[in-house]
Amino acid sequence: KTARTLAKRRGREKTDLVLLEGHRLCCDALEAALRTAPSNSLHVPLPQTVFIDEAAFLVPEGERLQGLLEQLPHEVVVSTTREVLATVTTTETPQGCAVVLPRPELPWDQNAKLVLVCDNIRDPGNLGTLIRSSGAAGVDGILLIGGCADPWSPKALRSAMGATLRLPIAISLDWETAIASGSGFLQEEKMSFYAADASSALPYYAVDWTNRSAIIVGS
């Protein structure tokens, strides 16, 4: 019953839990949690519940998943049927595994050299793509300003393909908070700021990104 509420933002915010679906996300999360346990307060926490349909072990990724599950406390892993699991997951063709865990909160690096600022990115798929691209481009942290989509929504998680578990993300800030003295997020006197603009005369490859920088993307 609790897991079903996590498909909606209100349920995630009320419980401070998130739901991960599919082999890639579930395995990435379990590996990250087990790697830093038991002192993993600054990383991905151990799952509260793992839902498993036996069919999840019948695919190539199943062996990896089974090895991770064997390292978890027995009471955490719940064996269920495909029909029951379908009432918890949001994908049209569930892969037979879902993980419920406390929302990870990676520490923000106040000396971050490259920060992505998402300003009012409302589409969860677009936000997830930006998070995935940030992971590939070496971004040190992501700030979500204004009415951005929830990066922990199922669609955003699928689009990010695991990068959400590896990047510090500060959610639902406003500009005043982000640039406030002592906030540690955007230090105006120490960073260069760039706004992504299709009509700009400065191409992105002409910027020296080795300097501390923040790039702002939004409407």
Tab-separated table of N, CA and C in Angstrom, residues 81-159:
chain	number	residue	atom	x	y	z
A	81	THR	N	3.939	-12.027	-6.721
A	81	THR	CA	3.539	-12.452	-8.065
A	81	THR	C	3.615	-11.284	-9.036
A	82	ARG	N	3.641	-11.612	-10.310
A	82	ARG	CA	3.681	-10.570	-11.341
A	82	ARG	C	2.457	-9.663	-11.249
A	83	GLU	N	1.312	-10.266	-10.919
A	83	GLU	CA	0.077	-9.483	-10.844
A	83	GLU	C	0.122	-8.462	-9.707
A	84	VAL	N	0.627	-8.901	-8.556
A	84	VAL	CA	0.728	-7.972	-7.420
A	84	VAL	C	1.766	-6.887	-7.708
A	85	LEU	N	2.898	-7.293	-8.271
A	85	LEU	CA	3.945	-6.328	-8.572
A	85	LEU	C	3.472	-5.277	-9.576
A	86	ALA	N	2.600	-5.672	-10.475
A	86	ALA	CA	2.084	-4.731	-11.470
A	86	ALA	C	1.262	-3.619	-10.826
A	87	THR	N	0.700	-3.878	-9.646
A	87	THR	CA	-0.066	-2.827	-8.963
A	87	THR	C	0.841	-1.832	-8.259
A	88	VAL	N	2.110	-2.168	-8.113
A	88	VAL	CA	3.075	-1.290	-7.443
A	88	VAL	C	3.866	-0.472	-8.453
A	89	THR	N	4.256	-1.094	-9.574
A	89	THR	CA	5.111	-0.439	-10.552
A	89	THR	C	4.294	0.412	-11.528
A	90	THR	N	5.022	1.260	-12.286
A	90	THR	CA	4.350	2.186	-13.202
A	90	THR	C	4.630	1.873	-14.665
A	91	THR	N	5.563	0.947	-14.943
A	91	THR	CA	5.883	0.613	-16.324
A	91	THR	C	4.843	-0.342	-16.902
A	92	GLU	N	4.671	-0.289	-18.228
A	92	GLU	CA	3.693	-1.153	-18.882
A	92	GLU	C	4.119	-2.609	-18.845
A	93	THR	N	5.418	-2.851	-18.919
A	93	THR	CA	5.942	-4.224	-18.860
A	93	THR	C	6.977	-4.318	-17.737
A	94	PRO	N	6.532	-4.517	-16.484
A	94	PRO	CA	7.460	-4.582	-15.347
A	94	PRO	C	8.503	-5.684	-15.529
A	95	GLN	N	9.712	-5.414	-15.051
A	95	GLN	CA	10.804	-6.367	-15.193
A	95	GLN	C	10.889	-7.346	-14.026
A	96	GLY	N	9.968	-7.242	-13.088
A	96	GLY	CA	9.923	-8.220	-12.013
A	96	GLY	C	10.673	-7.834	-10.753
A	97	CYS	N	11.144	-6.596	-10.670
A	97	CYS	CA	11.834	-6.166	-9.451
A	97	CYS	C	11.561	-4.692	-9.198
A	98	ALA	N	11.401	-4.365	-7.931
A	98	ALA	CA	11.191	-2.981	-7.506
A	98	ALA	C	11.783	-2.818	-6.116
A	99	VAL	N	12.365	-1.652	-5.875
A	99	VAL	CA	13.028	-1.365	-4.598
A	99	VAL	C	12.422	-0.112	-3.980
A	100	VAL	N	12.082	-0.193	-2.704
A	100	VAL	CA	11.642	0.975	-1.939
A	100	VAL	C	12.763	1.328	-0.970
A	101	LEU	N	13.237	2.568	-1.041
A	101	LEU	CA	14.309	2.964	-0.145
A	101	LEU	C	14.168	4.428	0.235
A	102	PRO	N	14.747	4.836	1.376
A	102	PRO	CA	14.743	6.256	1.737
A	102	PRO	C	15.425	7.073	0.648
A	103	ARG	N	14.923	8.254	0.405
A	103	ARG	CA	15.466	9.087	-0.668
A	103	ARG	C	16.935	9.415	-0.401
A	104	PRO	N	17.819	9.047	-1.321
A	104	PRO	CA	19.248	9.347	-1.120
A	104	PRO	C	19.494	10.853	-1.114
A	105	GLU	N	20.389	11.290	-0.265
A	105	GLU	CA	20.779	12.701	-0.205
A	105	GLU	C	22.296	12.774	-0.162
A	106	LEU	N	22.900	12.924	-1.329
A	106	LEU	CA	24.350	13.021	-1.396
A	106	LEU	C	24.793	14.415	-0.968
A	107	PRO	N	25.924	14.527	-0.273
A	107	PRO	CA	26.362	15.825	0.251
A	107	PRO	C	26.757	16.779	-0.866
A	108	TRP	N	26.408	18.049	-0.704
A	108	TRP	CA	26.749	19.069	-1.687
A	108	TRP	C	28.196	19.517	-1.486
A	109	ASP	N	28.943	19.591	-2.562
A	109	ASP	CA	30.328	20.042	-2.515
A	109	ASP	C	30.358	21.553	-2.701
A	110	GLN	N	30.701	22.276	-1.634
A	110	GLN	CA	30.715	23.735	-1.714
A	110	GLN	C	31.825	24.255	-2.623
A	111	ASN	N	32.746	23.389	-2.990
A	111	ASN	CA	33.816	23.773	-3.918
A	111	ASN	C	33.593	23.195	-5.309
A	112	ALA	N	32.346	22.869	-5.618
A	112	ALA	CA	32.023	22.287	-6.924
A	112	ALA	C	32.535	23.173	-8.053
A	113	LYS	N	33.168	22.554	-9.035
A	113	LYS	CA	33.719	23.322	-10.155
A	113	LYS	C	32.699	23.528	-11.270
A	114	LEU	N	31.744	22.609	-11.383
A	114	LEU	CA	30.746	22.742	-12.447
A	114	LEU	C	29.376	22.375	-11.889
A	115	VAL	N	28.462	23.337	-11.945
A	115	VAL	CA	27.111	23.155	-11.411
A	115	VAL	C	26.103	23.362	-12.532
A	116	LEU	N	25.123	22.472	-12.617
A	116	LEU	CA	24.009	22.670	-13.537
A	116	LEU	C	22.830	23.227	-12.751
A	117	VAL	N	22.269	24.334	-13.230
A	117	VAL	CA	21.083	24.919	-12.612
A	117	VAL	C	19.908	24.705	-13.563
A	118	CYS	N	18.923	23.935	-13.121
A	118	CYS	CA	17.716	23.699	-13.920
A	118	CYS	C	16.646	24.666	-13.434
A	119	ASP	N	16.226	25.564	-14.286
A	119	ASP	CA	15.262	26.598	-13.916
A	119	ASP	C	13.901	26.272	-14.531
A	120	ASN	N	13.003	25.765	-13.692
A	120	ASN	CA	11.623	25.536	-14.113
A	120	ASN	C	11.521	24.492	-15.229
A	121	ILE	N	12.286	23.404	-15.117
A	121	ILE	CA	12.189	22.287	-16.065
A	121	ILE	C	11.038	21.400	-15.595
A	122	ARG	N	9.911	21.472	-16.257
A	122	ARG	CA	8.700	20.816	-15.762
A	122	ARG	C	8.499	19.406	-16.299
A	123	ASP	N	9.115	19.073	-17.408
A	123	ASP	CA	8.922	17.747	-17.977
A	123	ASP	C	9.887	16.768	-17.321
A	124	PRO	N	9.393	15.711	-16.661
A	124	PRO	CA	10.289	14.788	-15.953
A	124	PRO	C	11.247	14.056	-16.878
A	125	GLY	N	10.825	13.767	-18.102
A	125	GLY	CA	11.714	13.113	-19.048
A	125	GLY	C	12.888	14.007	-19.427
A	126	ASN	N	12.606	15.286	-19.667
A	126	ASN	CA	13.680	16.230	-19.981
A	126	ASN	C	14.632	16.398	-18.793
A	127	LEU	N	14.061	16.468	-17.594
A	127	LEU	CA	14.902	16.614	-16.411
A	127	LEU	C	15.808	15.394	-16.239
A	128	GLY	N	15.240	14.204	-16.414
A	128	GLY	CA	16.051	12.995	-16.306
A	128	GLY	C	17.173	12.964	-17.329
A	129	THR	N	16.895	13.435	-18.554
A	129	THR	CA	17.919	13.484	-19.593
A	129	THR	C	19.033	14.442	-19.209
A	130	LEU	N	18.681	15.579	-18.612
A	130	LEU	CA	19.696	16.535	-18.154
A	130	LEU	C	20.550	15.936	-17.044
A	131	ILE	N	19.926	15.185	-16.145
A	131	ILE	CA	20.683	14.545	-15.067
A	131	ILE	C	21.640	13.511	-15.644
A	132	ARG	N	21.159	12.705	-16.596
A	132	ARG	CA	22.012	11.694	-17.231
A	132	ARG	C	23.187	12.353	-17.953
A	133	SER	N	22.911	13.433	-18.685
A	133	SER	CA	23.973	14.147	-19.403
A	133	SER	C	24.967	14.770	-18.427
A	134	SER	N	24.473	15.238	-17.287
A	134	SER	CA	25.350	15.830	-16.276
A	134	SER	C	26.336	14.798	-15.745
A	135	GLY	N	25.839	13.580	-15.532
A	135	GLY	CA	26.719	12.524	-15.063
A	135	GLY	C	27.830	12.228	-16.053
A	136	ALA	N	27.518	12.307	-17.344
A	136	ALA	CA	28.518	12.039	-18.378
A	136	ALA	C	29.483	13.200	-18.558
A	137	ALA	N	29.026	14.427	-18.275
A	137	ALA	CA	29.824	15.623	-18.549
A	137	ALA	C	30.672	16.066	-17.360
A	138	GLY	N	30.585	15.347	-16.238
A	138	GLY	CA	31.413	15.700	-15.093
A	138	GLY	C	30.859	16.803	-14.222
A	139	VAL	N	29.550	17.010	-14.256
A	139	VAL	CA	28.917	17.993	-13.370
A	139	VAL	C	29.042	17.525	-11.919
A	140	ASP	N	29.314	18.466	-11.018
A	140	ASP	CA	29.508	18.118	-9.603
A	140	ASP	C	28.231	18.199	-8.774
A	141	GLY	N	27.218	18.899	-9.268
A	141	GLY	CA	25.971	19.016	-8.530
A	141	GLY	C	24.915	19.707	-9.371
A	142	ILE	N	23.643	19.440	-9.051
A	142	ILE	CA	22.521	19.998	-9.802
A	142	ILE	C	21.604	20.743	-8.842
A	143	LEU	N	21.254	21.977	-9.203
A	143	LEU	CA	20.277	22.750	-8.442
A	143	LEU	C	18.981	22.826	-9.238
A	144	LEU	N	17.865	22.564	-8.570
A	144	LEU	CA	16.558	22.679	-9.210
A	144	LEU	C	15.875	23.930	-8.668
A	145	ILE	N	15.687	24.898	-9.545
A	145	ILE	CA	15.129	26.191	-9.166
A	145	ILE	C	13.689	26.288	-9.659
A	146	GLY	N	12.813	26.819	-8.797
A	146	GLY	CA	11.432	27.045	-9.224
A	146	GLY	C	10.631	25.765	-9.298
A	147	GLY	N	9.683	25.715	-10.228
A	147	GLY	CA	8.742	24.599	-10.300
A	147	GLY	C	9.241	23.444	-11.137
A	148	CYS	N	10.432	22.937	-10.848
A	148	CYS	CA	10.970	21.804	-11.613
A	148	CYS	C	10.209	20.520	-11.293
A	149	ALA	N	10.259	19.594	-12.222
A	149	ALA	CA	9.712	18.261	-11.982
A	149	ALA	C	10.521	17.579	-10.875
A	150	ASP	N	9.944	16.534	-10.313
A	150	ASP	CA	10.610	15.785	-9.252
A	150	ASP	C	11.614	14.811	-9.873
A	151	PRO	N	12.902	14.922	-9.543
A	151	PRO	CA	13.875	13.998	-10.135
A	151	PRO	C	13.680	12.557	-9.695
A	152	TRP	N	12.860	12.327	-8.651
A	152	TRP	CA	12.620	10.969	-8.150
A	152	TRP	C	11.318	10.385	-8.679
A	153	SER	N	10.693	11.068	-9.640
A	153	SER	CA	9.498	10.495	-10.266
A	153	SER	C	9.918	9.335	-11.158
A	154	PRO	N	9.043	8.371	-11.381
A	154	PRO	CA	9.418	7.202	-12.199
A	154	PRO	C	9.960	7.557	-13.578
A	155	LYS	N	9.325	8.518	-14.258
A	155	LYS	CA	9.773	8.874	-15.612
A	155	LYS	C	11.143	9.545	-15.583
A	156	ALA	N	11.365	10.429	-14.613
A	156	ALA	CA	12.667	11.095	-14.515
A	156	ALA	C	13.765	10.089	-14.181
A	157	LEU	N	13.462	9.146	-13.299
A	157	LEU	CA	14.451	8.129	-12.935
A	157	LEU	C	14.833	7.263	-14.132
A	158	ARG	N	13.826	6.876	-14.907
A	158	ARG	CA	14.122	6.049	-16.087
A	158	ARG	C	14.987	6.820	-17.080
A	159	SER	N	14.691	8.103	-17.288
A	159	SER	CA	15.454	8.905	-18.242
A	159	SER	C	16.881	9.144	-17.763
